[in-house]
Short mmCIF file of C-alpha atoms in Angstrom, two decimals:
data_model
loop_
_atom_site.label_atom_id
_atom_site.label_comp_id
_atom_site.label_asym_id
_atom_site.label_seq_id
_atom_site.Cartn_x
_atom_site.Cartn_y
_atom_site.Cartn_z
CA UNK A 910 -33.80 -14.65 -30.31
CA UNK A 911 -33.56 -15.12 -26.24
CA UNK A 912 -30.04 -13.13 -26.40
CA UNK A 913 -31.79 -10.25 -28.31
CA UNK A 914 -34.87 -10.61 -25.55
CA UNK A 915 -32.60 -10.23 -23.17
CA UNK A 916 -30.85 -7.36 -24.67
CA UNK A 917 -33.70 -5.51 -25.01
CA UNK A 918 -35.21 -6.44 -21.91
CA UNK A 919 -31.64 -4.58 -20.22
CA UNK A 920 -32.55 -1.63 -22.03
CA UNK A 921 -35.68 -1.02 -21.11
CA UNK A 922 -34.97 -1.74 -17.48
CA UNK A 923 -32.00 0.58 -17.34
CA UNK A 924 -34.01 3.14 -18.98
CA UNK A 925 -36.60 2.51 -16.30
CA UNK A 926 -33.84 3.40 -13.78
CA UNK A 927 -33.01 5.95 -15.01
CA UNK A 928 -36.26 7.61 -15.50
CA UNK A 929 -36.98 6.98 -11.74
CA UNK A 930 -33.51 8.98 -10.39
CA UNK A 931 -34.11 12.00 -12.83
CA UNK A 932 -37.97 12.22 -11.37
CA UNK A 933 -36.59 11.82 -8.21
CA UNK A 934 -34.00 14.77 -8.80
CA UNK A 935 -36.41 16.83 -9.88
CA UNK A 936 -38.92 16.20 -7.05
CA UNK A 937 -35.93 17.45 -4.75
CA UNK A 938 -34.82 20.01 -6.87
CA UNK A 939 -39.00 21.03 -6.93
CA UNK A 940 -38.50 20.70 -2.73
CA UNK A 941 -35.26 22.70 -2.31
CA UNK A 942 -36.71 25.53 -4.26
CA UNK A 943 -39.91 25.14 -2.20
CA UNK A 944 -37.85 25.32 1.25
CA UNK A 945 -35.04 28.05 0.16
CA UNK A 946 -32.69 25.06 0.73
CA UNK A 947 -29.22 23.92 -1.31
CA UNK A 948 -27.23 20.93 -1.58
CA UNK A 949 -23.69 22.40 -0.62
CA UNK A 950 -21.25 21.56 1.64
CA UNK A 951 -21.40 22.87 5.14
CA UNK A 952 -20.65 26.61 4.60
CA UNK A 953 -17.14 28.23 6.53
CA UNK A 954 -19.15 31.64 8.16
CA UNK A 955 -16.47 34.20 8.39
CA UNK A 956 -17.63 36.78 10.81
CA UNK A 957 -16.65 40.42 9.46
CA UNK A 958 -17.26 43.77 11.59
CA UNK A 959 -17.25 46.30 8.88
CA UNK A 960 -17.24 50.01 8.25
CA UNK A 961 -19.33 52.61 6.81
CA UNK A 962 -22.33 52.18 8.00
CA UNK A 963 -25.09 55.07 6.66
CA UNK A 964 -22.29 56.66 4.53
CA UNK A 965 -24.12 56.76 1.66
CA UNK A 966 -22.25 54.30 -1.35
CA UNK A 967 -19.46 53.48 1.12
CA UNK A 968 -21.86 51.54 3.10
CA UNK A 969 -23.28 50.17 -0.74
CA UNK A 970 -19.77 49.31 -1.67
CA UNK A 971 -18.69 47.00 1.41
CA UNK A 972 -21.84 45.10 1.36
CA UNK A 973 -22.06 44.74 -2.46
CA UNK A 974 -18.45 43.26 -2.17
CA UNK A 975 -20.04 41.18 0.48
CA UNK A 976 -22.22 40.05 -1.27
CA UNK A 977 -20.19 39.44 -4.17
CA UNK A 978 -17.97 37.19 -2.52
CA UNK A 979 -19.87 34.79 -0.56
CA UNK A 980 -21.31 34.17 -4.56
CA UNK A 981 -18.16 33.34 -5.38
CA UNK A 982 -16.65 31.19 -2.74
CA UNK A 983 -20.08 28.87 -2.03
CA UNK A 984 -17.89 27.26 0.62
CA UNK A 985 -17.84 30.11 3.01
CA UNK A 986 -20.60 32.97 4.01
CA UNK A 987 -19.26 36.44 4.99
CA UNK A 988 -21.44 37.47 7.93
CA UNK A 989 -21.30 41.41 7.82
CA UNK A 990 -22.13 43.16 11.43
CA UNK A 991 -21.68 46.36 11.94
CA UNK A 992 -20.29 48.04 15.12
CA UNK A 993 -23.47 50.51 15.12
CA UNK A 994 -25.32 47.16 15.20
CA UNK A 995 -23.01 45.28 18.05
CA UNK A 996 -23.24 48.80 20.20
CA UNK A 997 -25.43 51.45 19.03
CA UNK A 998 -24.73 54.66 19.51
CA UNK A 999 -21.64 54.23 21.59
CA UNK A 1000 -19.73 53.72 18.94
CA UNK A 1001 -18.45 57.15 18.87
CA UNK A 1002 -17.37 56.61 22.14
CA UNK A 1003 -14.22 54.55 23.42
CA UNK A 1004 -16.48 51.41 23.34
CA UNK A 1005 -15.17 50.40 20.20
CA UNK A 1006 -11.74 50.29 21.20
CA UNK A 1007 -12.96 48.78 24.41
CA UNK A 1008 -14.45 46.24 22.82
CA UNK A 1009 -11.74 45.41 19.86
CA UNK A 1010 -9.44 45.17 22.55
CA UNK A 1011 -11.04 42.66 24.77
CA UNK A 1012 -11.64 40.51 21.49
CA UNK A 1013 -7.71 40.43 20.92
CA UNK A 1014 -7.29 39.83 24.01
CA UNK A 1015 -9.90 36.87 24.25
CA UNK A 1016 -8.80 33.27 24.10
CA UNK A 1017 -10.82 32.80 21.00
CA UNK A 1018 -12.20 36.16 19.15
CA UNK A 1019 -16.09 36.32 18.54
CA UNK A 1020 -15.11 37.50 14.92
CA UNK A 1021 -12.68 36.75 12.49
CA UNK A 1022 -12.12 40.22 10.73
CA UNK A 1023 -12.06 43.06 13.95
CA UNK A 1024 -13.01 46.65 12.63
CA UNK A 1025 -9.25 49.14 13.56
CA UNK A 1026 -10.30 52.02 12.33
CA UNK A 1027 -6.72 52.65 11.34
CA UNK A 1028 -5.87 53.72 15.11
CA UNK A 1029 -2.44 52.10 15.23
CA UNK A 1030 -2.48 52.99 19.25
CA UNK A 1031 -5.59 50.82 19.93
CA UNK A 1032 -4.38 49.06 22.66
CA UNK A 1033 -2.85 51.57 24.29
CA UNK A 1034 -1.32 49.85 27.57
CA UNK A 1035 1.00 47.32 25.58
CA UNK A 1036 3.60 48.44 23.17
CA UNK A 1037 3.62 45.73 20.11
CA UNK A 1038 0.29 45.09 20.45
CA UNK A 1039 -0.53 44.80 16.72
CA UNK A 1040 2.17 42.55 16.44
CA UNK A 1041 1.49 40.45 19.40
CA UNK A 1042 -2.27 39.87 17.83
CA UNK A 1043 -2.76 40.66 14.53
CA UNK A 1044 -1.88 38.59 10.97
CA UNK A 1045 1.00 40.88 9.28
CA UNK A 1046 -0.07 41.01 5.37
CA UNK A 1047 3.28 42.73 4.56
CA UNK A 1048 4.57 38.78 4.33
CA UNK A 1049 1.78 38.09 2.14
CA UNK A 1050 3.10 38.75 -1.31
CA UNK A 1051 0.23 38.33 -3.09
CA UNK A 1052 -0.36 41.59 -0.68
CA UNK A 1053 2.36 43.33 -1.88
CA UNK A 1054 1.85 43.00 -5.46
CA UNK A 1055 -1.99 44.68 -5.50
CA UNK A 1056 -0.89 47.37 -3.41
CA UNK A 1057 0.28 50.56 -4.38
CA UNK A 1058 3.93 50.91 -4.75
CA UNK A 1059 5.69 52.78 -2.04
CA UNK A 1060 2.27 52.72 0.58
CA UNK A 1061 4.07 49.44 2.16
CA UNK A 1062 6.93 51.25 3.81
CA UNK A 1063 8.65 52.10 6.91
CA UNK A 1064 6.75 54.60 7.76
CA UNK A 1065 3.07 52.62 7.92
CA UNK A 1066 5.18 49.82 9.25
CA UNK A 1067 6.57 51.69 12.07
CA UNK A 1068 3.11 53.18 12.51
CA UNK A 1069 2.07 49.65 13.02
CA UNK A 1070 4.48 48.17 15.21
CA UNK A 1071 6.60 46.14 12.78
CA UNK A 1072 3.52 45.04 10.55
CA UNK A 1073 0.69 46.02 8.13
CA UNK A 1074 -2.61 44.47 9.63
CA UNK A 1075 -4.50 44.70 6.35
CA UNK A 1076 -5.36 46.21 3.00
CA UNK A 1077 -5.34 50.17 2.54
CA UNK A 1078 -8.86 50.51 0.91
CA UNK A 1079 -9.60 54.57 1.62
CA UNK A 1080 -7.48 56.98 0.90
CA UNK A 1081 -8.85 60.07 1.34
CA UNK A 1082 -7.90 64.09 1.16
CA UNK A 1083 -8.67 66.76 3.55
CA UNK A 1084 -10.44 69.80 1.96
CA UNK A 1085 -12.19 72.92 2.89
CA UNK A 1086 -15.66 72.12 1.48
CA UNK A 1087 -17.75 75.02 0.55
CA UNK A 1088 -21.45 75.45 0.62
CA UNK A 1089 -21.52 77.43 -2.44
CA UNK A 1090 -25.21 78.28 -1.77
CA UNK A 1091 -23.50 80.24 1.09
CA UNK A 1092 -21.00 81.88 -1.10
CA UNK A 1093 -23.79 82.99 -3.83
CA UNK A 1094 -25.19 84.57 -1.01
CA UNK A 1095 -22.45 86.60 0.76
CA UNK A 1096 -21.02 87.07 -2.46
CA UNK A 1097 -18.07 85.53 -3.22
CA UNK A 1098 -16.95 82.95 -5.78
CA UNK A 1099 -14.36 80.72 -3.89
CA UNK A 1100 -11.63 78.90 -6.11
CA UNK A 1101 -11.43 75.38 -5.99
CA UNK A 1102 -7.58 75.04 -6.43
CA UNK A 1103 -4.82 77.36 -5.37
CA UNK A 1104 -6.36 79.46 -2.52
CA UNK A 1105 -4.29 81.87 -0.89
CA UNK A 1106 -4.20 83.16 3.11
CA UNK A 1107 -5.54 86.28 1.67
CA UNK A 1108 -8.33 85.08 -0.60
CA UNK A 1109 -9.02 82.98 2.31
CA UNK A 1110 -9.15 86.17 4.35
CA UNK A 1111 -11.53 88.15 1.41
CA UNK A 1112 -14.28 84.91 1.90
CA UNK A 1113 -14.53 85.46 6.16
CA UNK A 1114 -14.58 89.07 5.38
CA UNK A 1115 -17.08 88.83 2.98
CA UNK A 1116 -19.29 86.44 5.55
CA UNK A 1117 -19.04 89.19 8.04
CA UNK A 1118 -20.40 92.05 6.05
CA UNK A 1119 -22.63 90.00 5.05
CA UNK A 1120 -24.04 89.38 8.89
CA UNK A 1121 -23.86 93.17 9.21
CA UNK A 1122 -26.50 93.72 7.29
CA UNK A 1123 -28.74 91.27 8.60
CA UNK A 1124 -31.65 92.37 11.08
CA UNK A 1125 -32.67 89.04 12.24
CA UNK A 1126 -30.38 86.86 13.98
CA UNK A 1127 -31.72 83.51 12.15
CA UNK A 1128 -30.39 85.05 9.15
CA UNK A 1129 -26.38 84.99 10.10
CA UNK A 1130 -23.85 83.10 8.61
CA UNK A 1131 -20.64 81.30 10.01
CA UNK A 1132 -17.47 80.91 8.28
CA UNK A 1133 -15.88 77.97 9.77
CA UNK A 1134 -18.17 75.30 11.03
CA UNK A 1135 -16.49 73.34 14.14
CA UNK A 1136 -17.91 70.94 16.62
CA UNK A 1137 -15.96 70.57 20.04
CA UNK A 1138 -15.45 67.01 19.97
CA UNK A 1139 -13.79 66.77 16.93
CA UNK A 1140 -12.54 69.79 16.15
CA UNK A 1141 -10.40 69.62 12.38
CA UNK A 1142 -8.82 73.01 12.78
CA UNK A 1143 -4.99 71.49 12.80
CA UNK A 1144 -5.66 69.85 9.30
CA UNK A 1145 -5.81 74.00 8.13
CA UNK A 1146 -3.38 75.57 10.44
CA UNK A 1147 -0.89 72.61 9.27
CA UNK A 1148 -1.15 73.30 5.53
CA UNK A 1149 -0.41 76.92 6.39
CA UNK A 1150 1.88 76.43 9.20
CA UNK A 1151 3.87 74.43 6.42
CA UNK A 1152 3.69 76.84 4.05
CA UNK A 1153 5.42 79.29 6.04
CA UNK A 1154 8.39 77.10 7.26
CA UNK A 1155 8.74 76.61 3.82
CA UNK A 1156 11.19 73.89 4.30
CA UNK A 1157 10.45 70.00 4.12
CA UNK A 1158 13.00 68.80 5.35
CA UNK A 1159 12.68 71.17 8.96
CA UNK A 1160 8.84 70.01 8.58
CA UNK A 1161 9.72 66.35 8.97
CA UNK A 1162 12.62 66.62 11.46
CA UNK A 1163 10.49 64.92 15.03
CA UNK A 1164 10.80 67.41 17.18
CA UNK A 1165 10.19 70.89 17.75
CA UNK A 1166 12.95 73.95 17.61
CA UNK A 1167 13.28 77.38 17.33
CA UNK A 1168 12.31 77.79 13.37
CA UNK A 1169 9.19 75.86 14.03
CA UNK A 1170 8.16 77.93 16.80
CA UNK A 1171 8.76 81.32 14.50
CA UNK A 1172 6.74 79.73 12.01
CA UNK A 1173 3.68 78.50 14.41
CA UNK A 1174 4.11 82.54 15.65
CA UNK A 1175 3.17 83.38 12.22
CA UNK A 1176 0.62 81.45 11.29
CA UNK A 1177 -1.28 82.26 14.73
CA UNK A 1178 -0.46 85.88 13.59
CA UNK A 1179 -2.22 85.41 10.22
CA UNK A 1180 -5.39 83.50 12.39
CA UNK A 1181 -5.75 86.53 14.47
CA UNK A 1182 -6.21 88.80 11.53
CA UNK A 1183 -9.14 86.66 10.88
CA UNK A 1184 -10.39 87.18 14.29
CA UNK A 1185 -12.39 90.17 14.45
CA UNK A 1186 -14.85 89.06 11.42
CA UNK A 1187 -15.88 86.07 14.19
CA UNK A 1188 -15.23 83.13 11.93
CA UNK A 1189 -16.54 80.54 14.61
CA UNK A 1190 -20.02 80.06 16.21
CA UNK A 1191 -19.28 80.98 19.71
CA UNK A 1192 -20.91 78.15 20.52
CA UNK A 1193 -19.03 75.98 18.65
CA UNK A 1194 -17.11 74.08 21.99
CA UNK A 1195 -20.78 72.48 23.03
CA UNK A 1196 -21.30 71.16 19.71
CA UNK A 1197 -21.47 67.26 19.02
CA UNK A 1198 -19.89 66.07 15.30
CA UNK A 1199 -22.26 63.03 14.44
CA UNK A 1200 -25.50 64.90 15.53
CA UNK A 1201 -24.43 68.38 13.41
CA UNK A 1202 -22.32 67.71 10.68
CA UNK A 1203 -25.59 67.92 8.59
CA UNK A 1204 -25.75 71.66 9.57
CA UNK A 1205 -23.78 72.51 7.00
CA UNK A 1206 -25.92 71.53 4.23
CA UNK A 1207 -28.14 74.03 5.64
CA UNK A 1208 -26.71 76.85 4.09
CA UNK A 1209 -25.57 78.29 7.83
CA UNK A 1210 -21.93 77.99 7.16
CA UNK A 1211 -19.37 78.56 4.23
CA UNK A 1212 -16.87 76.13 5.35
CA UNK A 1213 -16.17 73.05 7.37
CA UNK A 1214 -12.67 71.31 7.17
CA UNK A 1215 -12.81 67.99 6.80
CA UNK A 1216 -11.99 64.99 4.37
CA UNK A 1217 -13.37 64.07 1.17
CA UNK A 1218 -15.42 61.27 2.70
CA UNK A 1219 -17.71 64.14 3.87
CA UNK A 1220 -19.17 62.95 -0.11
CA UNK A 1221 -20.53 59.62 1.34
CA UNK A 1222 -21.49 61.42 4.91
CA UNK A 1223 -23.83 63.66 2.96
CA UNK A 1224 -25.12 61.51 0.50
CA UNK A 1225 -26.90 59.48 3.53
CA UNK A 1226 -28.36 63.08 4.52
CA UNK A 1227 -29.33 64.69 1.38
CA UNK A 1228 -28.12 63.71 -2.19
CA UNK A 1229 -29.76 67.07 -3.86
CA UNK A 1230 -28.08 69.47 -1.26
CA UNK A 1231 -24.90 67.75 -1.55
CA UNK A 1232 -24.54 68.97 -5.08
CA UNK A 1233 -24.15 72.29 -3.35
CA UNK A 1234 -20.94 71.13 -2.03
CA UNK A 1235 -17.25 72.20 -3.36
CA UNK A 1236 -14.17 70.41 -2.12
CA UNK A 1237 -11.51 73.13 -1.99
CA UNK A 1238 -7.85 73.11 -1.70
CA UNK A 1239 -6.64 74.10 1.56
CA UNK A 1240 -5.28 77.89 1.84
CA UNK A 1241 -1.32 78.63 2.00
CA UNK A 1242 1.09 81.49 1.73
CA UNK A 1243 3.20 80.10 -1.19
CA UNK A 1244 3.00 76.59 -3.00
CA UNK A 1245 3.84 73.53 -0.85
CA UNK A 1246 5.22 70.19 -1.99
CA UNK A 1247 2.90 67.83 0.13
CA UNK A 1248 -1.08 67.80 1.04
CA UNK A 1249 -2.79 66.63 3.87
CA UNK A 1250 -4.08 63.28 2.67
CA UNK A 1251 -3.09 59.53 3.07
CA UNK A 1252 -4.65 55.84 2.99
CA UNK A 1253 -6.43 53.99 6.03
CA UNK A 1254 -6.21 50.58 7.45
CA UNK A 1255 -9.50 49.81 8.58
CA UNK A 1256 -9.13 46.30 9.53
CA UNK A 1257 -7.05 43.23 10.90
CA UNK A 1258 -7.84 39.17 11.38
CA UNK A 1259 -6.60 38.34 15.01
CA UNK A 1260 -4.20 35.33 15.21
CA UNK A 1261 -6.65 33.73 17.53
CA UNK A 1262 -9.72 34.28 15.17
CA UNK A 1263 -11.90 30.87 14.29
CA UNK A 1264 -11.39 31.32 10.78
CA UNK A 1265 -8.30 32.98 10.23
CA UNK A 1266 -7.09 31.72 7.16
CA UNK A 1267 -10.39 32.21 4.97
CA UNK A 1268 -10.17 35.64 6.78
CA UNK A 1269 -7.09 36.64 5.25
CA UNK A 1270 -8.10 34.76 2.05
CA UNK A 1271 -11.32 37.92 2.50
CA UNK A 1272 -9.38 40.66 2.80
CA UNK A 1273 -7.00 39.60 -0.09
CA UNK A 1274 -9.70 39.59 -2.37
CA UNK A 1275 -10.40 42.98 -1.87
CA UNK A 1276 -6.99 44.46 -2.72
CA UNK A 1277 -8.52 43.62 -6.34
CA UNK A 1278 -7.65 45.97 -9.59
CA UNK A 1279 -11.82 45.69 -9.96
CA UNK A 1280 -12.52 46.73 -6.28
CA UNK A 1281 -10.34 49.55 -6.62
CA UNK A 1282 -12.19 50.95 -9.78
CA UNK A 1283 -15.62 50.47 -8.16
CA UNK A 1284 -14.23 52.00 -5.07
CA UNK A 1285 -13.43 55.15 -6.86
CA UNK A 1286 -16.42 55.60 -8.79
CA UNK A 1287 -18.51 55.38 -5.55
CA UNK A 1288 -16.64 57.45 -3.01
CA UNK A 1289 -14.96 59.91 -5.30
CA UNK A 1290 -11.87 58.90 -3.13
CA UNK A 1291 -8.65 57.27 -3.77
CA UNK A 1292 -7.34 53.94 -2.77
CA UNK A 1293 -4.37 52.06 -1.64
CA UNK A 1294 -5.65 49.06 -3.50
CA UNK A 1295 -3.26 48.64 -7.26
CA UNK A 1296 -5.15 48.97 -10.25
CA UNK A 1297 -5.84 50.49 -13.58
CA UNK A 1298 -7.78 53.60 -11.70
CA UNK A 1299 -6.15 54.30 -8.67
CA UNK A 1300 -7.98 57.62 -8.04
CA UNK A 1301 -10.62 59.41 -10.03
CA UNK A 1302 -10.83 60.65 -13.44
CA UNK A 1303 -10.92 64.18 -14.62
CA UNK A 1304 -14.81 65.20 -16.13
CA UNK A 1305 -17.28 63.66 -14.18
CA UNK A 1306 -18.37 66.09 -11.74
CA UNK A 1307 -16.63 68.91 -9.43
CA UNK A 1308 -15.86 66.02 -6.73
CA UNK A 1309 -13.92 64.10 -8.83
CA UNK A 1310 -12.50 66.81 -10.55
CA UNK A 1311 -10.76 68.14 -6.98
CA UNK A 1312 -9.41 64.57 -6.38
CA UNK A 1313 -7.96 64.51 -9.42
CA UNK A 1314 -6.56 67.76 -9.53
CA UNK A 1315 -5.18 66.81 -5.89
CA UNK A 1316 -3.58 64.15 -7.11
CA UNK A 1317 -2.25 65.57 -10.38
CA UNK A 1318 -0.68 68.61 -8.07
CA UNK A 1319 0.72 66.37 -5.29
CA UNK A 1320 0.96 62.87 -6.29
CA UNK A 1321 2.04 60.66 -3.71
CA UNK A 1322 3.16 63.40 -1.03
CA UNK A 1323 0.33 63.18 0.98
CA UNK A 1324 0.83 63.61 4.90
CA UNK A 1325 -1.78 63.04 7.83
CA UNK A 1326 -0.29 64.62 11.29
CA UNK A 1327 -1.75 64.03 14.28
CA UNK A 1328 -2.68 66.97 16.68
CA UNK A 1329 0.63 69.27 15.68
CA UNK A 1330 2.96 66.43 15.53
CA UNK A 1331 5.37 68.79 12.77
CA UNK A 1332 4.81 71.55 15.16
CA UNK A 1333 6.41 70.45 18.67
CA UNK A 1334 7.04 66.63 17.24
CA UNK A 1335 5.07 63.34 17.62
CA UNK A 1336 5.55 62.46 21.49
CA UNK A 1337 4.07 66.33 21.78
CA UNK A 1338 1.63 65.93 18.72
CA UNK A 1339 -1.35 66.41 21.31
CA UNK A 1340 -0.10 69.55 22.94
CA UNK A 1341 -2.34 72.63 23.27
CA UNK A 1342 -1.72 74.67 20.17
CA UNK A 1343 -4.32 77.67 20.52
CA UNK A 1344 -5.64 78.06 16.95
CA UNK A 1345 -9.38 78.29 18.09
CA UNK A 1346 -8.14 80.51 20.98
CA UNK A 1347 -6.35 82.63 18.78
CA UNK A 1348 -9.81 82.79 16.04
CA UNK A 1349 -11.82 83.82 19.51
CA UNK A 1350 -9.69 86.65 20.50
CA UNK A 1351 -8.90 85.41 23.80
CA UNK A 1352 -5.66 85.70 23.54
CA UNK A 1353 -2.28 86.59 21.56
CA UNK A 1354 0.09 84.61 19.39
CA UNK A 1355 2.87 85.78 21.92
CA UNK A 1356 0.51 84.52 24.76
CA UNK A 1357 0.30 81.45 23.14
CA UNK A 1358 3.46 80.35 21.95
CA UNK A 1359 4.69 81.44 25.13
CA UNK A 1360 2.50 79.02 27.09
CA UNK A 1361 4.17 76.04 24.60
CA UNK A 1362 7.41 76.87 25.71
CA UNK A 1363 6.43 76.39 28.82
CA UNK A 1364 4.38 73.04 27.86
CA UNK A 1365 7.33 71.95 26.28
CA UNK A 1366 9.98 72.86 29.30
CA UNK A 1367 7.53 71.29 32.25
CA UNK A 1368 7.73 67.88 30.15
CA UNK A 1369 11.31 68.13 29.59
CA UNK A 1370 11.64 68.73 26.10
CA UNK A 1371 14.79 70.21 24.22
CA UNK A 1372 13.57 73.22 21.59
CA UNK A 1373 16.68 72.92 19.37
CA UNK A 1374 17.82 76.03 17.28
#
């Protein structure tokens, strides 16, 4: 009978105990709800200065995947900070790269994932710069295998200084977006896919008659909005410029020679037709990009060259107006086999970052079959990032349908010069090239090509044959 006492007597007592410790982990669990706290480990914070900020669902995209992640890796906390917030407007300016580049530089960096912007001549002064200071992914395999085959190549690595600093999340197109509110109104119904120079010409012609008939001067129309600090003329003077060579392998060759110059003649030719229907606001030069891009959902212009992440741009302006919006091909003379286009690297962990290994471990995560889907359906854009929907599907609207017709027509031979780099070649790409000159009517093709060959000679460069 005492053994069975006992027995039971151990029972109850353990029961007793533990009784106590649940009511005791409830009364904490009752606390830490209370105070917002959780028991965790100390949290890894991985600094991030990120991109997109009031671009409409680019902006909701990075900090959903934020958001996402620091759920699913309770052991670190992405801190997202965006350059607008670190310097305001002077972001625009050459503060960002001033500040990137004193980070690299630093002993220690402030954050562990630096915003580049894809500008593979940050650093200017020092050659090798971005492989002096920034982790190279290309050795990363796991990097190579979510990326899309053939992005990772001598070209971006060159670009890059013997490295790629990170994943290739936007890819993008640049298109001649119509206000087709404009068009209605001057009359014209602008295709979408395979514009000609001369239906080109039939649109500015049709915006000039249009102003003819107007008796108040708040009632004109423009054909080409441009703003003078970032003015995207090249992108359509390249797409016809290389429609006239009409030879890729002459396009690609890095430097400039005779053909090339016959064919820049021409194309400034086929601008100066356009000339006398006064394309341009004449006050286009004093214009600043990030305070009047929005003009053009204002029904004052019919075009404005830029790339297809004018989508998120506008959507932060006006989401109703931007349904008024086409993306159009970009005009040529005869079918080409490449389109202005490509895939950006907007950012790289610095070797002497904090946390540079959970910082890589970051960026890996987003070159992510499921990040490149969502990607796509928010930004109408494609990516870099391998997956089942590497650009958009035909159906949905006419945004997607121009990427995907884009990418149906071109595929992969998408090309972003700089300036005229496969005019006068890349060490040149930045060399006057007269195309707004030439819209103006201040002055003549021959005028202008003549003042590149004399560009060219003063800096020593051969024009081959």
């Amino acid at each position: 009978m005492s053994c069975k006492r006992y027995i039971t007597g151990m029972i109850l007592l353990m029961a007793m105990v533990a009784f106590s410790g649940c009511r005791q982990w409830n009364q904490q669990q009752q606390q830490n709800r209370t105070t917002g706290t959780v028991n965790r480990t100390e949290q890894t914070v991985i600094r991030f200065m990120g991109q997109w900020f009031e671009q409409g669902d680019r902006e909701r995209f990075i900090r959903e995947f934020v958001t996402e992640y620091n759920f699913r890796n309770q052991h670190v906390r992405v801190e997202l900070v965006f350059p607008e917030e670190i310097m305001g407007d002077r972001r625009g300016d050459k503060d960002l790269e001033v500040f990137v580049t004193e980070q690299l530089r630093s002993r220690v960096t402030d954050y562990d994932i630096l915003l580049l912007n894809n500008d593979y001549a940050l650093v200017a002064d020092e050659p090798g710069w971005a492989k002096k200071y920034l982790v190279d992914f290309a050795e990363i395999p796991q990097f190579r295998e979510t990326t899309v085959k053939g992005l990772i190549n001598d070209s971006i690595i060159g670009l890059w200084g013997g490295i790629v600093p990170g994943p290739l999340v936007e890819g993008f197109y640049y298109t001649l977006w119509c206000n087709t509110n404009v068009a209605n109104q001057v009359g014209v119904e602008v295709k979408q896919m395979g514009m000609t120079f001369d239906d080109f010409r039939t649109y500015i012609q049709a915006v000039h008659a249009y102003n003819e008939k107007q008796t108040n001067p708040d009632d004109r129309k423009y054909a080409l909005f441009e703003a003078g600090d970032w003015r995207t003329m090249n992108y359509l003077t390249n797409q016809l410029y290389m429609s006239i060579l009409n030879d890729d392998e002459e396009y690609f060759r890095d430097r400039p020679s005779e053909r090339k110059l016959r064919a820049w003649n021409q194309t400034l030719q086929l601008l100066q037709t356009l000339a006398p229907y006064k394309p341009l606001n004449p006050q286009y030069s004093g214009k600043v990009w990030n305070d009047s891009f929005h003009e053009f959902l204002d029904d004052r212009y019919l075009f404005f060259i830029n790339g297809s992440w004018m989508y998120s741009f506008w959507q932060n302006v006006d989401r109703q107006k931007l349904m008024n919006m086409m993306p159009v091909e970009l005009p040529v003379t005869r079918q080409v086999n490449n389109y202005i286009g490509g895939y950006q690297i907007m950012w790289g962990v610095p070797k002497n970052a904090p946390n540079r290994d959970e910082a890589v471990k970051f960026l890996l995560a987003m070159n992510d079959a499921r990040v490149a889907e969502k990607w796509v359906r928010y930004t109408k854009c494609p990516t870099g990032i391998q997956g089942k929907l590497a650009t958009v599907s035909m159906g949905v609207d006419h945004f997607e349908d121009f990427t995907f017709q884009i990418d149906q027509k071109y595929g992969k031979n998408k090309i972003n010069p700089l300036g005229s780099q496969y005019v006068f070649g890349f060490n040149n790409r930045w060399n006057h090239y007269f195309a707004h000159e030439v819209l103006l009517g201040e002055i003549t093709p021959a005028e202008a090509v003549r003042q590149i060959r004399t560009a060219l000679s003063n800096n020593n460069v051969a024009i081959v044959p």
